[in-house]
Coordinates of N, CA and C in Angstrom, one line a residue:
X1 N 108.5 97.8 116.2 CA 108.2 99.4 116.7 C 109.4 99.7 116.8
X2 N 110.6 99.5 116.8 CA 111.5 99.9 116.5 C 112.2 100.6 115.5
X3 N 111.6 100.4 114.1 CA 111.5 101.2 113.1 C 110.4 102.6 113.2
X4 N 108.9 102.4 114.1 CA 108.6 103.5 114.0 C 109.2 104.4 114.8
X5 N 109.8 103.9 116.0 CA 110.4 104.8 116.6 C 111.6 105.2 116.4
X6 N 112.3 105.4 115.4 CA 113.2 105.7 114.3 C 113.1 106.7 113.5
X7 N 111.6 107.3 113.5 CA 110.9 108.3 112.7 C 110.5 109.6 113.6
X8 N 110.6 110.6 113.2 CA 110.2 111.4 114.1 C 108.8 111.5 114.6
X9 N 108.2 111.1 113.8 CA 107.0 111.0 114.7 C 105.7 110.2 113.4
X10 N 105.3 108.6 114.7 CA 104.7 107.6 114.0 C 103.8 107.3 114.6
X11 N 102.6 107.1 113.5 CA 101.1 106.9 113.9 C 100.2 105.3 113.9
X12 N 100.3 104.3 115.1 CA 99.7 103.0 115.3 C 98.4 103.5 115.3
X13 N 97.4 103.3 114.6 CA 96.0 102.4 114.9 C 95.9 101.4 115.5
X14 N 94.8 101.1 116.3 CA 94.2 100.2 117.3 C 93.4 99.7 116.2
X15 N 93.4 98.3 116.5 CA 92.4 97.8 115.5 C 91.0 97.4 116.6
X16 N 89.7 97.4 115.3 CA 88.2 97.4 116.1 C 88.7 96.4 116.5
X17 N 88.2 96.0 117.7 CA 87.5 94.7 118.5 C 86.4 94.1 118.0
X18 N 85.7 94.9 117.7 CA 84.2 94.5 117.3 C 83.6 94.4 115.9
X19 N 83.9 93.0 115.2 CA 83.9 92.6 114.0 C 84.0 91.2 113.8
X20 N 84.2 91.0 112.4 CA 84.3 89.3 112.0 C 85.3 88.5 112.7
X21 N 85.5 88.8 113.4 CA 87.2 87.9 114.1 C 86.8 87.6 115.4
X22 N 87.8 86.5 115.7 CA 87.9 86.7 116.9 C 88.0 87.9 118.4
X23 N 87.8 87.7 119.2 CA 87.6 89.2 119.7 C 89.1 89.3 120.6
X24 N 89.6 88.0 121.5 CA 91.0 88.0 122.1 C 91.6 88.7 121.0
X25 N 92.0 88.4 119.7 CA 93.4 88.6 118.6 C 93.3 90.2 118.8
X26 N 92.3 90.9 118.4 CA 92.7 92.1 118.2 C 92.7 92.7 119.9
X27 N 92.3 92.7 120.5 CA 92.5 92.8 121.9 C 93.8 93.3 122.5
X28 N 94.6 91.6 122.1 CA 96.0 91.0 123.0 C 96.5 92.4 121.8
X29 N 96.6 92.2 120.5 CA 97.3 93.2 119.5 C 97.4 94.2 120.2
X30 N 95.9 95.3 120.2 CA 96.1 96.7 120.7 C 97.0 96.6 121.9
X31 N 96.5 96.0 123.1 CA 98.1 95.6 124.0 C 99.1 95.7 124.1
X32 N 99.4 95.1 122.9 CA 100.9 95.1 122.9 C 101.3 95.8 122.4
X33 N 100.7 96.8 121.0 CA 100.7 98.2 120.6 C 101.6 98.9 121.5
X34 N 100.1 99.4 122.8 CA 100.6 100.3 123.9 C 101.4 99.7 124.7
X35 N 101.9 98.3 124.6 CA 102.8 98.7 125.7 C 103.9 98.9 125.1
X36 N 104.4 98.1 124.2 CA 105.8 98.5 123.0 C 106.5 100.4 123.0
X37 N 104.5 100.8 122.5 CA 105.1 102.5 122.1 C 105.0 103.4 123.3
X38 N 105.3 102.7 124.3 CA 104.8 103.5 125.9 C 106.3 103.9 125.9
X39 N 106.9 103.1 125.6 CA 108.8 103.6 125.8 C 109.4 104.2 124.7
X40 N 108.1 104.9 123.7 CA 108.6 105.2 122.7 C 108.0 107.1 122.8
X41 N 108.6 107.9 122.8 CA 108.1 109.0 122.8 C 107.2 109.6 121.3
X42 N 108.2 109.7 120.2 CA 107.7 110.0 118.8 C 107.0 108.5 118.5
X43 N 106.3 107.8 119.7 CA 105.0 106.7 118.2 C 103.7 107.2 119.4
X44 N 102.9 107.6 118.5 CA 101.4 108.0 118.7 C 100.2 106.5 119.0
X45 N 100.0 106.5 119.5 CA 99.0 105.2 119.7 C 97.8 105.8 119.4
X46 N 96.8 105.6 118.3 CA 95.6 106.7 118.3 C 94.3 105.4 118.1
X47 N 93.4 106.0 118.2 CA 92.2 104.7 118.1 C 91.7 105.4 117.4
X48 N 91.4 106.2 116.7 CA 89.7 106.9 115.9 C 89.2 105.9 114.6
X49 N 90.5 105.4 114.5 CA 89.9 104.1 113.2 C 89.3 103.0 114.1
X50 N 89.7 102.4 114.9 CA 88.7 101.6 115.8 C 87.4 102.1 116.0
X51 N 87.3 103.5 116.4 CA 86.5 103.7 117.0 C 85.1 104.4 115.9
X52 N 85.7 104.3 114.7 CA 85.0 105.0 113.3 C 84.1 103.6 112.7
X53 N 85.0 102.2 112.8 CA 84.3 101.0 112.6 C 83.6 100.5 113.3
X54 N 83.9 100.7 114.5 CA 82.8 100.0 115.7 C 82.0 100.6 116.0
X55 N 81.7 102.2 115.6 CA 80.4 102.8 115.4 C 79.3 103.2 114.3
X56 N 79.9 102.4 113.2 CA 79.3 102.4 112.1 C 78.8 101.5 112.3
X57 N 78.1 101.3 111.2 CA 76.8 101.3 110.9 C 77.0 99.4 110.3
X58 N 76.7 98.4 110.6 CA 77.1 97.1 110.1 C 78.3 96.8 109.6
X59 N 79.4 97.9 110.3 CA 81.1 97.6 110.1 C 81.2 97.9 108.3
X60 N 79.9 98.8 107.9 CA 80.5 99.4 106.6 C 82.0 100.0 106.1
X61 N 82.7 99.7 106.6 CA 84.3 100.4 106.4 C 84.8 99.1 106.1
X62 N 84.3 98.3 106.8 CA 85.3 96.6 106.6 C 84.8 95.9 105.0
X63 N 86.2 95.3 104.8 CA 86.0 94.0 103.7 C 84.8 93.3 104.0
X64 N 84.2 92.5 103.5 CA 83.2 92.0 103.1 C 84.2 90.2 103.3
X65 N 85.0 90.5 102.6 CA 86.0 88.9 102.4 C 86.6 88.4 103.6
X66 N 87.1 89.9 104.7 CA 88.0 89.3 105.9 C 87.6 89.9 107.0
X67 N 86.4 90.8 107.1 CA 85.8 91.6 108.1 C 87.0 92.5 108.7
X68 N 88.3 92.6 108.6 CA 89.5 93.3 109.1 C 89.9 94.0 108.2
X69 N 90.0 94.2 106.8 CA 90.9 95.3 106.1 C 89.6 95.9 105.2
X70 N 90.1 97.2 105.4 CA 88.7 98.5 104.7 C 88.8 98.3 103.2
X71 N 87.3 98.2 103.0 CA 86.9 98.6 101.6 C 87.4 99.6 101.1
X72 N 86.8 99.8 100.0 CA 86.9 101.6 99.1 C 86.3 102.6 99.6
X73 N 85.6 102.4 100.3 CA 84.8 103.5 101.3 C 85.9 103.9 102.2
X74 N 85.9 102.1 103.3 CA 87.3 102.0 104.4 C 88.0 103.0 104.2
X75 N 89.0 102.8 103.0 CA 89.7 103.5 102.7 C 90.5 104.9 102.8
X76 N 88.9 105.2 101.9 CA 89.0 106.9 101.9 C 88.6 107.0 103.7
X77 N 88.2 106.6 104.1 CA 87.7 106.8 105.8 C 89.2 107.0 106.8
X78 N 89.9 105.9 106.6 CA 91.3 105.4 107.0 C 91.9 106.7 107.2
X79 N 92.2 107.5 105.3 CA 92.8 108.2 105.4 C 92.7 109.6 105.9
X80 N 91.4 109.8 105.8 CA 90.5 110.7 106.8 C 91.3 111.0 108.1
X81 N 91.0 109.3 109.0 CA 91.2 109.7 110.1 C 92.9 109.7 110.2
X82 N 93.9 109.0 109.6 CA 95.0 108.7 109.7 C 95.9 110.2 109.8
X83 N 95.1 111.2 108.7 CA 95.6 112.5 108.8 C 94.9 113.7 109.8
X84 N 94.2 112.9 110.7 CA 94.0 114.0 111.6 C 94.6 113.4 113.0
X85 N 94.7 112.1 112.5 CA 95.8 111.7 114.0 C 97.0 111.7 113.8
X86 N 97.6 111.8 112.7 CA 98.8 112.4 112.4 C 99.3 114.0 112.7
X87 N 98.1 114.8 112.5 CA 98.0 116.1 113.1 C 97.7 116.2 114.4
X88 N 97.2 115.9 114.7 CA 97.1 115.5 116.6 C 98.0 115.2 117.3
X89 N 98.6 114.2 116.9 CA 99.6 113.5 117.6 C 101.4 113.9 117.2
X90 N 101.3 114.9 116.1 CA 103.1 115.1 115.8 C 102.9 116.6 115.6
X91 N 103.9 116.6 116.4 CA 104.4 118.1 116.6 C 104.8 119.0 115.5

């Protein structure tokens, strides 16, 4: 978080909590990200990737190998939502 706070604006995405992994792990991660970012004005915590994955049919954007990382379509989608989050969250 300290590295992210050292740049003009950093966007951290929350992890999807609905997927093929132990539910408590991403929820704990997301809580910790929110907690650490609260002290840094230049760190934006965003949930568009989380929402996109959770609202997609059969988690279509996630790798079948680990159900966490984006597949090729997910890589395109995360680039789009990351760009939008940076435009919205960074001045």
